Coordinates of C-alpha atoms and ligand atoms in Angstrom, one line a residue:
X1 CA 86.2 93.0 126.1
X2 CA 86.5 92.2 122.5
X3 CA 85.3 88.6 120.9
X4 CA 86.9 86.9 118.0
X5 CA 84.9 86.8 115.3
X6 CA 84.2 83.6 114.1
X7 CA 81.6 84.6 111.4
X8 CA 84.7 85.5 108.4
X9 CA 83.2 87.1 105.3
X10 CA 86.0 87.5 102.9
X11 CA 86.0 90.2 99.9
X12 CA 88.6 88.4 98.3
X13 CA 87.5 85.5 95.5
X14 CA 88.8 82.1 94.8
X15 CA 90.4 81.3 91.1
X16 CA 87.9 78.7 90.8
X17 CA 85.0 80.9 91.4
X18 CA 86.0 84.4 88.9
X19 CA 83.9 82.2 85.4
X20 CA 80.7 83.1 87.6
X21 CA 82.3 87.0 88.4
X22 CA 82.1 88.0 84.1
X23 CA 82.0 91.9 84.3
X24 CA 82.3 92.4 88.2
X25 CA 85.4 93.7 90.2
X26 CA 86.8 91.6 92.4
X27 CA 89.8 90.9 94.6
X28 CA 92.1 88.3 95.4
X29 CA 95.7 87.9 96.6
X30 CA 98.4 85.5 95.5
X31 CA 101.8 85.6 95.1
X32 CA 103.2 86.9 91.7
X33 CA 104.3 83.8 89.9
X34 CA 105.3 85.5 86.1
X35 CA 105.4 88.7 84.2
X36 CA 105.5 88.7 80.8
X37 CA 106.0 92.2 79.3
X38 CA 104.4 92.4 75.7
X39 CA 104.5 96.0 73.6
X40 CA 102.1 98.6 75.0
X41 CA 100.9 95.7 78.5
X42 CA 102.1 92.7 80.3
X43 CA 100.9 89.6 81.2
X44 CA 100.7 89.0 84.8
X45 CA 100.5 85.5 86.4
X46 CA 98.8 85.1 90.0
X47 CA 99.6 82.1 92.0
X48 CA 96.3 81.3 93.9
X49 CA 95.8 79.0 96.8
X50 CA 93.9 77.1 94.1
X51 CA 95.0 78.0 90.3
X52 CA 97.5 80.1 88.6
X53 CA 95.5 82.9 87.3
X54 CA 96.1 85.3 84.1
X55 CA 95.9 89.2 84.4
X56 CA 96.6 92.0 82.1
X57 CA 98.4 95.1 83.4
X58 CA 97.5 98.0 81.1
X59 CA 98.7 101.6 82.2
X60 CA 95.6 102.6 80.8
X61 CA 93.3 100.8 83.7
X62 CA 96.0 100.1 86.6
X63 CA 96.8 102.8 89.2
X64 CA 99.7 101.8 89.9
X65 CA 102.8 101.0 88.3
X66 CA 104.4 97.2 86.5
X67 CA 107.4 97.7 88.4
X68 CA 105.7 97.4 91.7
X69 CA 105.5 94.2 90.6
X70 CA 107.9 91.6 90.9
X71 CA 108.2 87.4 90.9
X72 CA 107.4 85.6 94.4
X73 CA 106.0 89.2 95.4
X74 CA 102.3 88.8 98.0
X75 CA 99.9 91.3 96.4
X76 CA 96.5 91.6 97.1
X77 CA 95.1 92.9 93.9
X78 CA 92.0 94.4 92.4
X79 CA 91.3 93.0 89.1
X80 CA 88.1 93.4 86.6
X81 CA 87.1 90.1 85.2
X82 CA 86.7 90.4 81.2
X83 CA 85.5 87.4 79.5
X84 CA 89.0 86.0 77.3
X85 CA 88.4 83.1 74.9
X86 CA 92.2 82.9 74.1
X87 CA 92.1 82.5 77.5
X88 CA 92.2 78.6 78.4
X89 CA 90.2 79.7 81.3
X90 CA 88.0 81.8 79.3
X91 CA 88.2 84.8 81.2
X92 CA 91.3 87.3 81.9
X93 CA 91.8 89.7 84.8
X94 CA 92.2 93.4 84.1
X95 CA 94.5 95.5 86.9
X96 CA 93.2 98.0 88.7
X97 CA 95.1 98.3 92.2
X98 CA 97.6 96.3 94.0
X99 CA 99.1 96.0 97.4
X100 CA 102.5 95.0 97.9
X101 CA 102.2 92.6 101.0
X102 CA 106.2 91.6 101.0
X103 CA 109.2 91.4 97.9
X104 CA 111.4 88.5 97.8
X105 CA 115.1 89.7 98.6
X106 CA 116.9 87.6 96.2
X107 CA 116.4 86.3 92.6
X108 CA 115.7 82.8 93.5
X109 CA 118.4 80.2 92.9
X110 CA 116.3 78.1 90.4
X111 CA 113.5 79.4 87.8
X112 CA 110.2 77.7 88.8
X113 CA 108.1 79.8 86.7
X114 CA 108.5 77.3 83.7
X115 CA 106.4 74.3 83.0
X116 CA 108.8 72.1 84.6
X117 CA 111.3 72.9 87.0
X118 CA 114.7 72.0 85.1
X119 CA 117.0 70.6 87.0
X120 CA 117.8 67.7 88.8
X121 CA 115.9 65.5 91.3
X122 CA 118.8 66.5 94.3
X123 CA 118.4 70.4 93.2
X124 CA 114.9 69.6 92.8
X125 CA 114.8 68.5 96.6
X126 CA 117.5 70.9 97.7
X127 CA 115.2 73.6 97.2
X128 CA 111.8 72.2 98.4
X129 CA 110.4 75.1 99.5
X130 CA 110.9 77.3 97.0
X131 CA 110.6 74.3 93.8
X132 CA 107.4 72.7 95.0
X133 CA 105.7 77.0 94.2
X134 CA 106.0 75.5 90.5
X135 CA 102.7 74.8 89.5
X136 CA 103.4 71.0 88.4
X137 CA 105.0 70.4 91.6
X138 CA 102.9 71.4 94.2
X139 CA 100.0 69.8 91.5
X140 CA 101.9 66.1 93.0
X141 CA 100.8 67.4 96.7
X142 CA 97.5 68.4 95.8
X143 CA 96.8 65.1 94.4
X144 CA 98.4 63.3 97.2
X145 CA 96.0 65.3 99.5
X146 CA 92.9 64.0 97.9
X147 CA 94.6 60.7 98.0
X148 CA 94.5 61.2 101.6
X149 CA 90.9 62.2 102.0
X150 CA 89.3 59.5 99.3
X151 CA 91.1 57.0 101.5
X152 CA 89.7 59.1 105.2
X153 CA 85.6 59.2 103.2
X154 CA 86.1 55.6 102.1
X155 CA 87.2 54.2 105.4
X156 CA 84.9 56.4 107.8
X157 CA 81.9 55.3 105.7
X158 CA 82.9 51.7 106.2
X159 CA 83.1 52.6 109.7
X160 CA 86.6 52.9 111.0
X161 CA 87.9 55.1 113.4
X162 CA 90.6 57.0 112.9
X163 CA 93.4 56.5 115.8
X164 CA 96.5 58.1 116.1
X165 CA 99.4 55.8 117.8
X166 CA 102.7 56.6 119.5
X167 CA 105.6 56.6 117.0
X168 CA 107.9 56.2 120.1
X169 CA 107.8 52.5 121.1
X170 CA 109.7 50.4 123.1
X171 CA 110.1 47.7 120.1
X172 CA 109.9 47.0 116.9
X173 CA 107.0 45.5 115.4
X174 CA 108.5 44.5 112.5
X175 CA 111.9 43.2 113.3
X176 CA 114.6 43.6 111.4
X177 CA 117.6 45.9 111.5
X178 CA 115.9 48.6 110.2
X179 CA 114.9 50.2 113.1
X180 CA 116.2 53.6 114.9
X181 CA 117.0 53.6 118.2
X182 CA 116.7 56.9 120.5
X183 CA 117.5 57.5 123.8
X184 CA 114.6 58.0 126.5
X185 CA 114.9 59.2 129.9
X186 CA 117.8 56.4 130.1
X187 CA 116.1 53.8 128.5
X188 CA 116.6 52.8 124.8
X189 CA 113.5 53.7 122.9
X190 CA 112.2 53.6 118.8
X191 CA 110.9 55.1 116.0
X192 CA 107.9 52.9 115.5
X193 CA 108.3 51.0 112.2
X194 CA 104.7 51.1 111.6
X195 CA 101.8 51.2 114.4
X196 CA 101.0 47.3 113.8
X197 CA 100.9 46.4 117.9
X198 CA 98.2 49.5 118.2
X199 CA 96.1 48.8 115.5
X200 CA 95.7 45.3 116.2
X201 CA 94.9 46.5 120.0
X202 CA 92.6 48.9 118.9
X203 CA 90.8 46.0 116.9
X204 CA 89.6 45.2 120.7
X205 CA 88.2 48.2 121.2
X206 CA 86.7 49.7 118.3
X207 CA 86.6 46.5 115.8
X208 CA 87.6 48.9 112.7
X209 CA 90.3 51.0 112.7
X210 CA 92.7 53.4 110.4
X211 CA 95.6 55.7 110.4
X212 CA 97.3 57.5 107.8
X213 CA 100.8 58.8 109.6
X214 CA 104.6 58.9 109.1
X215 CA 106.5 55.4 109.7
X216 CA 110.7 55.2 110.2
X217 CA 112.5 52.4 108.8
X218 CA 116.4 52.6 109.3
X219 CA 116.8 51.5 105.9
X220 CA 120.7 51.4 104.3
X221 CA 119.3 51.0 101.2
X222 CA 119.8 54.0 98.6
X223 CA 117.6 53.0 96.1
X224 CA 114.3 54.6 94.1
X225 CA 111.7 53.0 96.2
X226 CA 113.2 53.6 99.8
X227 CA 112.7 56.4 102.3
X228 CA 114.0 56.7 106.1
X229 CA 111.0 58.1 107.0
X230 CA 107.3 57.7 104.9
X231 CA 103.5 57.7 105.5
X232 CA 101.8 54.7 106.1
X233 CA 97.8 54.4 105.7
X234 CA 97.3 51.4 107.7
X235 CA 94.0 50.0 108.5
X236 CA 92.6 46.8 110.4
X237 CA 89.8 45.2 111.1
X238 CA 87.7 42.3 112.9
X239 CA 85.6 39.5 112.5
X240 CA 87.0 38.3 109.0
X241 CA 85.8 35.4 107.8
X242 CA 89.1 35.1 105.7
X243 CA 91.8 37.4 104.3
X244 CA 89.9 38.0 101.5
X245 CA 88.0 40.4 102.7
X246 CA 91.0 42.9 103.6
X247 CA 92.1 42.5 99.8
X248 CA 88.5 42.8 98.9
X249 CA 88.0 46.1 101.3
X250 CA 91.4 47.7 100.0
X251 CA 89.9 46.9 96.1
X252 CA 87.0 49.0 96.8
X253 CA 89.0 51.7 99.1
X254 CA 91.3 52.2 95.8
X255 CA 88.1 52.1 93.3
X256 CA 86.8 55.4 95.4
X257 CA 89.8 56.7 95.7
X258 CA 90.2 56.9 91.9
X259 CA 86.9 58.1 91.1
X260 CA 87.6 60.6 94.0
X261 CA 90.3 61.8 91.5
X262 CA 88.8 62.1 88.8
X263 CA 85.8 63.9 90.1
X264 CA 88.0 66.4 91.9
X265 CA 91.5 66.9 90.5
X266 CA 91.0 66.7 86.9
X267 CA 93.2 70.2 86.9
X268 CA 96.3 68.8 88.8
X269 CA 96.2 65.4 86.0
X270 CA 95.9 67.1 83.1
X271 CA 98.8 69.7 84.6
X272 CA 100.7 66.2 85.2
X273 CA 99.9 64.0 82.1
X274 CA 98.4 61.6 84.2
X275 CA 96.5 58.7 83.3
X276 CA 94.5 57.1 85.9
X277 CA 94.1 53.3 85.9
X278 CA 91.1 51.7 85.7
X279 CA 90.1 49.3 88.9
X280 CA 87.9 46.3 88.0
X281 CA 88.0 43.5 89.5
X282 CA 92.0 43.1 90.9
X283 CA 93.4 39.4 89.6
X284 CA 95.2 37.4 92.7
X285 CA 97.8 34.8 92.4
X286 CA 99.8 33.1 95.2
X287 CA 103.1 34.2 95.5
X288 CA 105.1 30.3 94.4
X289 CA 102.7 30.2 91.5
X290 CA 104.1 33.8 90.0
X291 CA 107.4 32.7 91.2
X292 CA 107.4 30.0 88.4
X293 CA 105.0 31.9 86.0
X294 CA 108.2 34.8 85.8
X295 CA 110.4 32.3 85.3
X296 CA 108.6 30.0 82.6
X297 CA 107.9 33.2 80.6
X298 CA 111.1 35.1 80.8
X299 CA 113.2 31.9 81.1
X300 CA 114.3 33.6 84.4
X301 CA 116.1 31.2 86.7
X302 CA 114.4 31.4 90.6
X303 CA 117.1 32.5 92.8
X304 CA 115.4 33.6 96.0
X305 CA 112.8 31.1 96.8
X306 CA 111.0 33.5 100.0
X307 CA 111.1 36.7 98.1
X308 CA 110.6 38.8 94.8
X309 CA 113.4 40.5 93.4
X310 CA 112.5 44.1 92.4
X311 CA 113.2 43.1 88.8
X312 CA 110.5 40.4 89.1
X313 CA 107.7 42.8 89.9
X314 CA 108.0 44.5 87.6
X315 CA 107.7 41.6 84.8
X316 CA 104.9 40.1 87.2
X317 CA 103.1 43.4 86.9
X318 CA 104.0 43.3 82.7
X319 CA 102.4 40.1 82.7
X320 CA 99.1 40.6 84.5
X321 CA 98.8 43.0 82.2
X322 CA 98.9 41.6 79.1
X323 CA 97.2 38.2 80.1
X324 CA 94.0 40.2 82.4
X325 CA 94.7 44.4 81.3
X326 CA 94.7 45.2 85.3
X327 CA 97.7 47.1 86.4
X328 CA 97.2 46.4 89.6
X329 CA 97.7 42.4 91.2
X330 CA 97.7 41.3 94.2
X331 CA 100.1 37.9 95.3
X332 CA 99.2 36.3 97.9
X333 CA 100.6 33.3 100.2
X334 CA 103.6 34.8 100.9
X335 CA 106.3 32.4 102.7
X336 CA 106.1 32.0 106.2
X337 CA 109.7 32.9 106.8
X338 CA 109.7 36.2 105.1
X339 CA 106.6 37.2 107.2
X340 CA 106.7 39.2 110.9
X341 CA 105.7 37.1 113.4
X342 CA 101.9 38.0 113.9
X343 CA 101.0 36.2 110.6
X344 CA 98.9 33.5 110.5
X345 CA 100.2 30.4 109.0
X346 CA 97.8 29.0 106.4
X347 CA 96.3 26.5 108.8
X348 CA 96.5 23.7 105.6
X349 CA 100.3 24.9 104.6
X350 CA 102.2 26.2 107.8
X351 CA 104.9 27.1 105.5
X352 CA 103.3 29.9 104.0
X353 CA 101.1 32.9 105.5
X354 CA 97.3 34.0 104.8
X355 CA 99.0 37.5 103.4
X356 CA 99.1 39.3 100.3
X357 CA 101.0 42.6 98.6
X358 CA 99.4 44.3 96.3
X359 CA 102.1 45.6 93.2
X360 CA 101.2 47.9 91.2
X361 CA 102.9 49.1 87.7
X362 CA 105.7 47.0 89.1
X363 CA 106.0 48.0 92.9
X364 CA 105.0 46.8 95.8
X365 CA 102.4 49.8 97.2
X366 CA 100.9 47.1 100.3
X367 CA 101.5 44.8 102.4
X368 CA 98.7 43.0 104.9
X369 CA 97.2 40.0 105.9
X370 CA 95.2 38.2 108.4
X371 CA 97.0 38.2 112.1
X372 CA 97.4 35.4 114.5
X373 CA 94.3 35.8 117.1
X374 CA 94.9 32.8 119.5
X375 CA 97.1 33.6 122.5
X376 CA 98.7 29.9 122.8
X377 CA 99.3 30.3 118.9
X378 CA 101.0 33.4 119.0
X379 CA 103.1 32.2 122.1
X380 CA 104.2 29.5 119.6
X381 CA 105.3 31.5 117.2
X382 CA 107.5 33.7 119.1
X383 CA 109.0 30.3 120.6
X384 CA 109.9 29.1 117.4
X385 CA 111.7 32.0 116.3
X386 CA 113.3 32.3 119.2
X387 CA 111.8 35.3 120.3
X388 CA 111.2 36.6 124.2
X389 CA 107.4 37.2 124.8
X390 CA 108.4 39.0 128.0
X391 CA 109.4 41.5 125.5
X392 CA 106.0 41.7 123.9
X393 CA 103.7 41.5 127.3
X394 CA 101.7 44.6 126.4
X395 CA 101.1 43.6 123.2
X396 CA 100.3 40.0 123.7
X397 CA 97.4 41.5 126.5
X398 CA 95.5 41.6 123.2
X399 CA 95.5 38.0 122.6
X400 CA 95.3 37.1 126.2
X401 CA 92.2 38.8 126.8
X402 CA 90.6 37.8 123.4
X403 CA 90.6 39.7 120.3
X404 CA 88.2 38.7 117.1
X405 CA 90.2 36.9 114.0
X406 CA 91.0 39.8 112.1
X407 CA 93.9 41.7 109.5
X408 CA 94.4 44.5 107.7
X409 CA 97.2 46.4 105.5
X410 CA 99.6 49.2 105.3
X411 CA 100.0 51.3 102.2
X412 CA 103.0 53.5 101.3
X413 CA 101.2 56.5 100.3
X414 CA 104.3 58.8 98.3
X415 CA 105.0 54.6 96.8
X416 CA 101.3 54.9 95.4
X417 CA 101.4 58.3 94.7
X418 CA 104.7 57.8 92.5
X419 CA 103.4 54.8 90.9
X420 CA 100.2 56.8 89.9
X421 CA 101.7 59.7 88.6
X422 CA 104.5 57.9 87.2
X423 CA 107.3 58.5 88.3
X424 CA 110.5 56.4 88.7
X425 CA 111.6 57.7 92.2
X426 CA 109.5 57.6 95.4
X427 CA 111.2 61.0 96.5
X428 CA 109.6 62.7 93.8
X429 CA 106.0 61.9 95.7
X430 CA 107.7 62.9 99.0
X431 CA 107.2 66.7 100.3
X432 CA 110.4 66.4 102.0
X433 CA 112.2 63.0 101.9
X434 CA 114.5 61.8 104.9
X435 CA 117.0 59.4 102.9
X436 CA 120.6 58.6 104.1
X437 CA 122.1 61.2 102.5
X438 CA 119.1 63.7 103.3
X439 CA 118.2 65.3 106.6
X440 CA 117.2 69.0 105.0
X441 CA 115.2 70.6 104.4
Ligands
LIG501 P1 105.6 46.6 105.1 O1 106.8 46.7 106.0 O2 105.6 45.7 104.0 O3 104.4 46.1 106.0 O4 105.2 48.1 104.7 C1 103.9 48.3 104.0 C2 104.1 49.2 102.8 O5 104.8 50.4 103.2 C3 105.6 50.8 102.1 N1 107.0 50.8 102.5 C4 107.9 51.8 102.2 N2 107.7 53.0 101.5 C5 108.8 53.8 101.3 N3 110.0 53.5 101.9 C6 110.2 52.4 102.6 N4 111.4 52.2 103.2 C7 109.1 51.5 102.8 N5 109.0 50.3 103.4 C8 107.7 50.0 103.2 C9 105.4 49.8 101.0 C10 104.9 48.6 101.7 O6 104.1 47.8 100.9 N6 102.7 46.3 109.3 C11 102.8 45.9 107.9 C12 101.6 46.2 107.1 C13 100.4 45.3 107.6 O7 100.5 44.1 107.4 O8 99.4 45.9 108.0 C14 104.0 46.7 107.2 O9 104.4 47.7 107.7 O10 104.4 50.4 100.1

């Protein structure tokens, strides 16, 4: 009987590793991303798993012909590596041999060969699969990935475990009309809104927990900063002397994740233009106090007394940065009525809640806050808003059996990532965004 080998030796090289290859023959396989033909040889672009590389086809030195190749064809390739220093890589890859491994049937309906895809956000998404090959877009994803892990070392180092809840629930933990319903078996079921209920269970069982997975929020809105359907990175944890500590934790979970960035995707930022902020010490100001402070200095009048208005953000976020040079702020104290129902009242102002969201370059990127831990205090609440704790048995077992005091946050992770890279619309951080007008691809 034959074994599968687990041992993998691969003859083929990484882009990243062909500076150390100067003089050797190597080969690699990618998917042909550009030719440009010149007088007498052509320049041949590679797109690697890792880097767009450049080659030279020369009749002299290939054995094959140029118009074997063509754009979006899978080669695998045998290539001498020549040192290049009009080369921004400072090498170049002479042809020697290719392999055709499959042609694209079609031209492709948009050219993503450029620096920039040109066309618009809906053709842009529209054609996902094929736009997000462009070396710029897929740089967003790359980026967003080592979001993801900075955020998974930080977290497992601070001792979290990483759960993974169900995303069909039988309510809503955050309320609202923003929720889907599906049916189940006969029963009415939902998309969870966020895993809130579970993490705060798992609090009980591991004390630290996290989980970075998708969230659905029914939401009518068609704006810049909404999606149907996004990824939460949500963690929580116990024995908190104060709420302080969650803002405190997410401060240093951002600080790595920044110098995460620059240690590893200096590549995809300099492809993007991106300038990453600098985390110091994040300022804090309760929510009533930045209320007036955007009104005082923009002569704004305050219309909504339990909410910011996207607008007033953004100038918060203007001002913090003029007055302290941080782009990042977090408000805190939000009011009580705005808040879901598991946050703890400020014990010396029941009208507002010991919560904060962080804004960054004028969005909101988290919510969080410290959770009501008392079982008779969390009854209470429910009561007063006229809520049925029969409905919320399972997750009330957590208070009934004793849980520590503890909190924690949820970040939107294509929010942060659009905010970093700067963009103005969240779906532009979003692999494939579920909006109301968008169910494909
Ligand atoms: P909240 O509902 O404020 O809080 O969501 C947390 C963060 O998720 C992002 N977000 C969204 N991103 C894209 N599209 C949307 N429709 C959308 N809605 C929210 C935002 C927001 O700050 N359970 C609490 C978190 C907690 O307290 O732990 C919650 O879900 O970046």
């Amino acid at each position: 009987m034959n074994t599968v080998k687990y041992i993998m030796e691969s003859t083929e090289t990484e882009a990243e590793g062909l500076i150390h290859r100067m003089g050797k023959t190597v080969r690699l396989h990618g998917a042909i991303y550009k030719i440009r033909r010149m007088s007498g040889f052509a320049f041949v672009l590679l797109r690697m798993r890792d880097a767009v590389v450049q080659c030279v086809y020369s009749e002299e030195y290939a054995s094959f012909p140029l118009d074997l190749l063509t754009e979006e064809a899978c080669v695998r390739l045998t290539a001498e590596v020549i040192a290049e220093e009009r080369s921004k890589s400072g090498y170049e890859l002479r042809l020697k041999e290719a392999q055709l491994l499959s042609t694209p049937c079609e031209v492709l309906p948009v050219v993503i060969n450029q620096k920039r895809v040109n066309t618009s956000l809906e053709n842009l998404l529209d054609y996902r699969p094929i736009t997000l090959r462009n070396e710029k877009e897929r740089a967003i994803f790359k980026i967003q990935a080592a979001i993801c892990t900075a955020f998974r070392e930080f977290l497992n180092a601070e001792h979290f475990t990483e759960i993974h809840s169900p995303k069909i629930a039988a309510i809503g933990a955050e309320g609202g009309a923003n929720i889907f319903k599906l049916p189940y078996f006969g029963k009415e079921a939902y998309l969870a809104q966020s895993p809130q209920f579970y993490k705060q269970m798992m609090v009980g069982v591991f004390e630290r927990v996290f989980e970075i997975a998708p969230v659905f929020r029914a939401e009518k809105h068609d704006t810049s900063r909404h999606l149907n359907e996004y990824t939460s990175v949500d963690f929580e944890m116990g024995y908190i002397e104060s709420f302080e500590e969650i803002m405190a934790m997410e401060s240093r979970m951002l600080y790595h994740c920044i110098s995460y960035l620059n240690q590893y995707c200096n590549t995809e930022l300099t492809l993007l233009g991106c300038t990453l902020p600098q985390i110091k010490e994040i300022p804090q100001i309760p929510f009533a106090s930045a209320k007036k402070w955007i009104a005082s200095a923009y002569h704004r009048e305050i219309t909504d007394m339990l909410d910011f208005e996207p607008e007033e953000e953004r100038l918060l976020c203007e001002l913090v940065k003029r007055e302290n040079g941080s782009e990042f702020v977090f408000v805190t104290h939000y009011p009580s009525a705005k808040r879901p129902f598991y946050a703890m009242d400020n014990p010396s102002n029941t009208e507002e809640t010991l919560s904060f969201d962080l804004l960054f370059r004028g969005l909101e990127i988290t919510t969080g806050g410290q959770r009501i831990h008392s079982y008779n205090e969390q009854l209470e609440k429910l009561d007063k808003r006229g809520m049925h704790k029969e409905l919320f048995e399972s997750y009330l077992m957590l208070h009934k059996y004793g849980v520590p005091p503890h909190g924690g946050l949820g970040l939107g992770l294509e929010r942060f990532t659009a905010q970093l890279l700067g963009f103005e619309n969240v779906r532009s951080a979003t692999l494939f965004p579920r909006d109301i007008h968008r169910l494909i691809p």
